[in-house]
mmCIF file of C-alpha atoms and ligand atoms in Angstrom:
data_model
loop_
_atom_site.group_PDB
_atom_site.id
_atom_site.type_symbol
_atom_site.label_atom_id
_atom_site.label_comp_id
_atom_site.label_asym_id
_atom_site.label_seq_id
_atom_site.Cartn_x
_atom_site.Cartn_y
_atom_site.Cartn_z
ATOM 1 C CA UNK N 1 77.142 230.140 140.993
ATOM 2 C CA UNK N 2 78.122 228.906 143.680
ATOM 3 C CA UNK N 3 77.288 230.180 146.918
ATOM 4 C CA UNK N 4 79.247 231.955 149.766
ATOM 5 C CA UNK N 5 79.111 232.307 153.417
ATOM 6 C CA UNK N 6 76.979 235.999 154.540
ATOM 7 C CA UNK N 7 80.143 239.103 153.613
ATOM 8 C CA UNK N 8 82.028 236.350 152.061
ATOM 9 C CA UNK N 9 83.157 237.490 148.270
ATOM 10 C CA UNK N 10 83.285 235.039 145.110
ATOM 11 C CA UNK N 11 86.477 235.597 142.260
ATOM 12 C CA UNK N 12 85.300 233.270 139.891
ATOM 13 C CA UNK N 13 87.895 232.496 136.464
ATOM 14 C CA UNK N 14 87.735 230.605 133.817
ATOM 15 C CA UNK N 15 91.809 229.839 133.811
ATOM 16 C CA UNK N 16 94.407 231.518 136.032
ATOM 17 C CA UNK N 17 98.340 230.724 136.311
ATOM 18 C CA UNK N 18 97.851 230.355 140.075
ATOM 19 C CA UNK N 19 94.953 231.102 142.288
ATOM 20 C CA UNK N 20 97.214 231.664 144.870
ATOM 21 C CA UNK N 21 98.563 234.255 142.421
ATOM 22 C CA UNK N 22 96.108 236.371 141.888
ATOM 23 C CA UNK N 23 94.555 235.881 145.899
ATOM 24 C CA UNK N 24 98.072 238.047 146.700
ATOM 25 C CA UNK N 25 97.677 240.582 144.155
ATOM 26 C CA UNK N 26 93.912 241.306 145.344
ATOM 27 C CA UNK N 27 95.254 241.324 148.777
ATOM 28 C CA UNK N 28 97.998 243.618 148.723
ATOM 29 C CA UNK N 29 95.455 246.220 146.466
ATOM 30 C CA UNK N 30 93.612 245.636 149.464
ATOM 31 C CA UNK N 31 90.624 243.423 149.076
ATOM 32 C CA UNK N 32 89.545 241.843 152.671
ATOM 33 C CA UNK N 33 89.664 238.687 154.291
ATOM 34 C CA UNK N 34 86.734 236.013 152.327
ATOM 35 C CA UNK N 35 87.864 237.062 149.011
ATOM 36 C CA UNK N 36 87.764 233.590 147.281
ATOM 37 C CA UNK N 37 89.660 233.387 144.139
ATOM 38 C CA UNK N 38 88.247 230.218 142.764
ATOM 39 C CA UNK N 39 89.584 229.257 138.892
ATOM 40 C CA UNK N 40 87.947 225.882 136.786
ATOM 41 C CA UNK N 41 91.633 225.371 135.623
ATOM 42 C CA UNK N 42 95.079 226.260 136.454
ATOM 43 C CA UNK N 43 97.907 226.614 134.199
ATOM 44 C CA UNK N 44 100.368 226.789 136.904
ATOM 45 C CA UNK N 45 99.413 225.616 139.822
ATOM 46 C CA UNK N 46 101.827 225.350 142.876
ATOM 47 C CA UNK N 47 102.215 222.936 145.136
ATOM 48 C CA UNK N 48 104.314 222.627 148.526
ATOM 49 C CA UNK N 49 108.395 222.734 148.122
ATOM 50 C CA UNK N 50 108.397 223.931 144.611
ATOM 51 C CA UNK N 51 106.483 221.255 143.180
ATOM 52 C CA UNK N 52 103.697 222.016 140.048
ATOM 53 C CA UNK N 53 99.977 221.039 141.064
ATOM 54 C CA UNK N 54 98.000 219.558 138.455
ATOM 55 C CA UNK N 55 95.141 221.520 137.740
ATOM 56 C CA UNK N 56 92.656 220.583 134.748
ATOM 57 C CA UNK N 57 89.145 220.977 134.804
ATOM 58 C CA UNK N 58 87.593 219.173 136.752
ATOM 59 C CA UNK N 59 88.466 219.440 139.992
ATOM 60 C CA UNK N 60 88.542 222.457 142.315
ATOM 61 C CA UNK N 61 91.621 225.405 142.717
ATOM 62 C CA UNK N 62 90.237 228.286 145.056
ATOM 63 C CA UNK N 63 92.252 230.711 147.424
ATOM 64 C CA UNK N 64 91.192 232.507 150.313
ATOM 65 C CA UNK N 65 92.248 235.742 151.521
ATOM 66 C CA UNK N 66 92.366 235.777 155.700
ATOM 67 C CA UNK N 67 93.510 238.559 157.801
ATOM 68 C CA UNK N 68 94.085 236.963 161.100
ATOM 69 C CA UNK N 69 95.744 240.027 162.575
ATOM 70 C CA UNK N 70 98.554 237.364 164.421
ATOM 71 C CA UNK N 71 102.194 237.323 165.003
ATOM 72 C CA UNK N 72 103.807 236.394 161.855
ATOM 73 C CA UNK N 73 104.935 233.316 163.452
ATOM 74 C CA UNK N 74 101.674 232.135 164.202
ATOM 75 C CA UNK N 75 100.372 232.623 161.066
ATOM 76 C CA UNK N 76 100.972 228.752 160.408
ATOM 77 C CA UNK N 77 98.432 227.699 162.876
ATOM 78 C CA UNK N 78 95.807 228.443 160.254
ATOM 79 C CA UNK N 79 97.140 225.564 157.160
ATOM 80 C CA UNK N 80 95.872 222.975 160.599
ATOM 81 C CA UNK N 81 92.370 225.299 160.166
ATOM 82 C CA UNK N 82 92.151 224.774 156.797
ATOM 83 C CA UNK N 83 93.034 221.366 157.009
ATOM 84 C CA UNK N 84 90.154 221.041 159.317
ATOM 85 C CA UNK N 85 88.156 222.502 157.151
ATOM 86 C CA UNK N 86 89.041 220.258 154.226
ATOM 87 C CA UNK N 87 88.210 217.470 156.728
ATOM 88 C CA UNK N 88 84.663 218.361 157.220
ATOM 89 C CA UNK N 89 83.969 218.053 154.080
ATOM 90 C CA UNK N 90 84.499 214.147 153.995
ATOM 91 C CA UNK N 91 80.793 212.763 153.872
ATOM 92 C CA UNK N 92 80.207 210.421 156.372
ATOM 93 C CA UNK N 93 81.453 206.475 156.594
ATOM 94 C CA UNK N 94 84.908 207.477 154.848
ATOM 95 C CA UNK N 95 87.881 207.761 156.683
ATOM 96 C CA UNK N 96 89.800 210.868 157.158
ATOM 97 C CA UNK N 97 93.536 211.528 158.299
ATOM 98 C CA UNK N 98 95.097 214.607 158.435
ATOM 99 C CA UNK N 99 99.078 214.198 157.911
ATOM 100 C CA UNK N 100 101.347 216.992 158.969
ATOM 101 C CA UNK N 101 101.718 219.840 157.877
ATOM 102 C CA UNK N 102 98.420 220.237 155.759
ATOM 103 C CA UNK N 103 97.593 217.072 154.146
ATOM 104 C CA UNK N 104 94.328 215.034 154.186
ATOM 105 C CA UNK N 105 93.911 211.982 153.722
ATOM 106 C CA UNK N 106 90.798 209.926 152.348
ATOM 107 C CA UNK N 107 90.320 206.235 152.379
ATOM 108 C CA UNK N 108 94.262 206.465 152.699
ATOM 109 C CA UNK N 109 94.969 208.689 149.399
ATOM 110 C CA UNK N 110 95.826 212.699 149.091
ATOM 111 C CA UNK N 111 92.048 214.391 148.371
ATOM 112 C CA UNK N 112 93.392 217.792 149.287
ATOM 113 C CA UNK N 113 96.715 220.179 149.526
ATOM 114 C CA UNK N 114 96.913 223.468 150.938
ATOM 115 C CA UNK N 115 99.468 225.777 150.462
ATOM 116 C CA UNK N 116 99.925 229.021 152.530
ATOM 117 C CA UNK N 117 101.134 232.417 151.509
ATOM 118 C CA UNK N 118 101.650 235.234 154.058
ATOM 119 C CA UNK N 119 103.227 239.106 154.011
ATOM 120 C CA UNK N 120 104.330 240.379 156.587
ATOM 121 C CA UNK N 121 103.755 244.095 158.281
ATOM 122 C CA UNK N 122 106.455 245.770 159.303
ATOM 123 C CA UNK N 123 104.807 245.567 162.632
ATOM 124 C CA UNK N 124 105.764 242.023 162.421
ATOM 125 C CA UNK N 125 102.009 241.273 162.311
ATOM 126 C CA UNK N 126 100.842 238.849 159.324
ATOM 127 C CA UNK N 127 98.963 241.728 156.678
ATOM 128 C CA UNK N 128 96.911 238.857 155.041
ATOM 129 C CA UNK N 129 97.618 234.671 154.740
ATOM 130 C CA UNK N 130 96.452 233.598 151.679
ATOM 131 C CA UNK N 131 95.247 229.431 151.606
ATOM 132 C CA UNK N 132 95.108 228.391 148.572
ATOM 133 C CA UNK N 133 93.458 224.778 148.614
ATOM 134 C CA UNK N 134 93.400 222.242 145.935
ATOM 135 C CA UNK N 135 90.456 219.783 146.082
ATOM 136 C CA UNK N 136 90.714 216.378 144.346
ATOM 137 C CA UNK N 137 86.592 216.224 142.904
ATOM 138 C CA UNK N 138 86.293 213.963 140.164
ATOM 139 C CA UNK N 139 89.520 212.670 139.823
ATOM 140 C CA UNK N 140 92.822 211.440 141.862
ATOM 141 C CA UNK N 141 96.161 213.174 139.685
ATOM 142 C CA UNK N 142 99.227 210.561 140.308
ATOM 143 C CA UNK N 143 101.755 211.641 142.813
ATOM 144 C CA UNK N 144 105.018 209.803 141.944
ATOM 145 C CA UNK N 145 106.771 211.152 144.957
ATOM 146 C CA UNK N 146 104.300 209.814 147.143
ATOM 147 C CA UNK N 147 104.260 207.002 149.399
ATOM 148 C CA UNK N 148 100.190 207.058 149.482
ATOM 149 C CA UNK N 149 97.984 207.481 146.203
ATOM 150 C CA UNK N 150 95.908 210.225 145.500
ATOM 151 C CA UNK N 151 91.393 209.895 146.210
ATOM 152 C CA UNK N 152 88.614 211.812 144.937
ATOM 153 C CA UNK N 153 85.903 213.303 146.916
ATOM 154 C CA UNK N 154 82.896 212.477 144.343
ATOM 155 C CA UNK N 155 80.200 215.028 143.587
ATOM 156 C CA UNK N 156 80.193 218.297 142.074
ATOM 157 C CA UNK N 157 83.347 221.500 142.110
ATOM 158 C CA UNK N 158 80.677 224.119 143.180
ATOM 159 C CA UNK N 159 79.264 221.913 145.937
ATOM 160 C CA UNK N 160 82.667 221.390 146.740
ATOM 161 C CA UNK N 161 83.367 225.323 146.894
ATOM 162 C CA UNK N 162 80.597 226.252 148.843
ATOM 163 C CA UNK N 163 81.109 223.328 151.252
ATOM 164 C CA UNK N 164 84.599 224.361 151.649
ATOM 165 C CA UNK N 165 84.112 228.098 152.291
ATOM 166 C CA UNK N 166 81.686 227.614 154.789
ATOM 167 C CA UNK N 167 83.599 225.162 156.764
ATOM 168 C CA UNK N 168 86.584 227.621 156.179
ATOM 169 C CA UNK N 169 84.759 230.648 157.478
ATOM 170 C CA UNK N 170 83.265 228.202 160.655
ATOM 171 C CA UNK N 171 86.678 226.915 161.369
ATOM 172 C CA UNK N 172 88.095 230.146 161.185
ATOM 173 C CA UNK N 173 85.705 231.272 164.091
ATOM 174 C CA UNK N 174 86.512 229.067 166.191
ATOM 175 C CA UNK N 175 89.985 229.749 165.882
ATOM 176 C CA UNK N 176 89.370 233.392 166.759
ATOM 177 C CA UNK N 177 87.317 232.294 169.346
ATOM 178 C CA UNK N 178 88.687 229.595 171.471
ATOM 179 C CA UNK N 179 92.633 229.630 169.624
ATOM 180 C CA UNK N 180 94.765 227.053 168.324
ATOM 181 C CA UNK N 181 94.901 224.744 171.075
ATOM 182 C CA UNK N 182 91.086 223.839 170.264
ATOM 183 C CA UNK N 183 92.227 223.355 166.665
ATOM 184 C CA UNK N 184 95.234 221.958 167.763
ATOM 185 C CA UNK N 185 93.343 219.409 169.509
ATOM 186 C CA UNK N 186 90.905 218.510 166.828
ATOM 187 C CA UNK N 187 93.499 218.153 164.423
ATOM 188 C CA UNK N 188 95.666 215.473 166.634
ATOM 189 C CA UNK N 189 92.191 213.461 166.949
ATOM 190 C CA UNK N 190 92.450 212.753 163.430
ATOM 191 C CA UNK N 191 95.787 212.589 163.151
ATOM 192 C CA UNK N 192 97.702 209.046 162.839
ATOM 193 C CA UNK N 193 98.150 207.442 166.332
ATOM 194 C CA UNK N 194 100.716 208.683 168.253
ATOM 195 C CA UNK N 195 103.976 206.344 168.406
ATOM 196 C CA UNK N 196 103.361 205.202 164.598
ATOM 197 C CA UNK N 197 106.652 204.904 162.444
ATOM 198 C CA UNK N 198 107.127 207.285 160.360
ATOM 199 C CA UNK N 199 109.590 209.075 157.614
ATOM 200 C CA UNK N 200 110.176 212.361 157.865
ATOM 201 C CA UNK N 201 111.789 214.062 154.277
ATOM 202 C CA UNK N 202 114.016 216.926 155.465
ATOM 203 C CA UNK N 203 115.491 218.688 152.340
ATOM 204 C CA UNK N 204 117.877 215.419 150.880
ATOM 205 C CA UNK N 205 117.751 213.679 154.029
ATOM 206 C CA UNK N 206 115.514 211.174 156.078
ATOM 207 C CA UNK N 207 114.876 211.045 159.258
ATOM 208 C CA UNK N 208 113.057 208.288 160.937
ATOM 209 C CA UNK N 209 111.574 208.050 164.283
ATOM 210 C CA UNK N 210 107.959 207.656 166.322
ATOM 211 C CA UNK N 211 105.074 210.503 165.669
ATOM 212 C CA UNK N 212 104.834 212.103 169.196
ATOM 213 C CA UNK N 213 102.060 214.442 168.466
ATOM 214 C CA UNK N 214 102.305 218.639 167.536
ATOM 215 C CA UNK N 215 102.910 221.323 170.196
ATOM 216 C CA UNK N 216 101.725 224.450 170.157
ATOM 217 C CA UNK N 217 103.985 226.194 167.652
ATOM 218 C CA UNK N 218 102.410 223.633 164.958
ATOM 219 C CA UNK N 219 105.950 221.718 164.758
ATOM 220 C CA UNK N 220 106.476 218.157 164.529
ATOM 221 C CA UNK N 221 107.642 216.028 167.142
ATOM 222 C CA UNK N 222 109.568 213.050 166.995
ATOM 223 C CA UNK N 223 110.559 210.216 168.920
ATOM 224 C CA UNK N 224 113.909 209.218 167.302
ATOM 225 C CA UNK N 225 116.506 206.694 168.178
ATOM 226 C CA UNK N 226 118.980 209.541 168.867
ATOM 227 C CA UNK N 227 116.172 211.308 171.415
ATOM 228 C CA UNK N 228 113.119 213.626 170.458
ATOM 229 C CA UNK N 229 113.042 216.209 168.008
ATOM 230 C CA UNK N 230 111.081 219.411 167.074
ATOM 231 C CA UNK N 231 110.743 219.618 162.729
ATOM 232 C CA UNK N 232 109.201 222.983 161.360
ATOM 233 C CA UNK N 233 109.341 222.272 157.997
ATOM 234 C CA UNK N 234 109.484 219.120 156.358
ATOM 235 C CA UNK N 235 107.316 216.350 154.867
ATOM 236 C CA UNK N 236 105.857 213.409 156.537
ATOM 237 C CA UNK N 237 105.932 210.098 154.406
ATOM 238 C CA UNK N 238 104.251 207.449 156.621
ATOM 239 C CA UNK N 239 106.305 204.125 156.773
ATOM 240 C CA UNK N 240 107.209 202.258 153.556
ATOM 241 C CA UNK N 241 106.351 198.821 153.596
HETATM 242 C C1 LIG M 301 100.277 220.841 147.844
HETATM 243 O O1 LIG M 301 101.263 220.570 147.642
HETATM 244 O O2 LIG M 301 99.822 219.928 148.671
HETATM 245 C C2 LIG M 301 99.807 221.832 148.281
HETATM 246 C C3 LIG M 301 98.906 222.184 146.739
HETATM 247 C C4 LIG M 301 98.054 223.215 146.875
HETATM 248 C C5 LIG M 301 97.361 223.366 145.925
HETATM 249 C C6 LIG M 301 96.466 224.994 145.780
HETATM 250 S S1 LIG M 301 95.119 225.023 144.299
HETATM 251 C C7 LIG M 301 94.837 226.145 144.721
HETATM 252 C C8 LIG M 301 95.976 227.035 144.801
HETATM 253 N N1 LIG M 301 96.429 228.008 144.151
HETATM 254 C C9 LIG M 301 98.098 226.779 143.344
HETATM 255 O O3 LIG M 301 98.520 227.279 142.671
HETATM 256 N N2 LIG M 301 98.303 226.266 144.558
HETATM 257 C C10 LIG M 301 96.764 225.835 145.425
#
């Protein structure tokens, strides 16, 4: 059985609909931060923007309960914390690129996806956040709707889970100690170069511009022909050749 950081607890399942749903149920019942739901396969894995996340045995599917005790809008910061944690897993010698908002690319292919879901209390604080992370370990499902291919990390699912939970615990500690500014700085250092030409999908539409950074609320900054734009929800596509 994988070994988790001190104080963390593993809920290991053979098969589940979605680890995010199971983690949300446990969080609603009061499970503490550091509870990790891990399944060998998911029968209803969910991605961002209502997509499916193909989840057969062989890759990592886990969701961690976080209790950040921050104002609800700040919960988005944890997506960048989680992306840095996934980047920490990648062996030296391979190139990590973080893509807004939460994608992790290795040698140009998407290796992981992150799906955050929050419960907001009546006091306006994030009561809990479940951080669902899928990591391609032994194979890379094709992503027909993406402009970049999939990539796989290699190694075992157990080793990936141990590495991921260790990295997530360390990155959460960094976020609590140093705040989002430190996370934002490290995320920007691993993101595409400023000035790179990108397209961003917003619903059905596409906005073209140059990557201009990440603001203090986690929004994407873009320089477009019509002037600067700040985008809070969308999908960065890179520029088709
Ligand atoms: C994305 O669209 O890039 C996000 C994919 C997130 C997939 C993970 S796998 C574990 C957790 N359970 C789910 O149903 N989704 C997330």
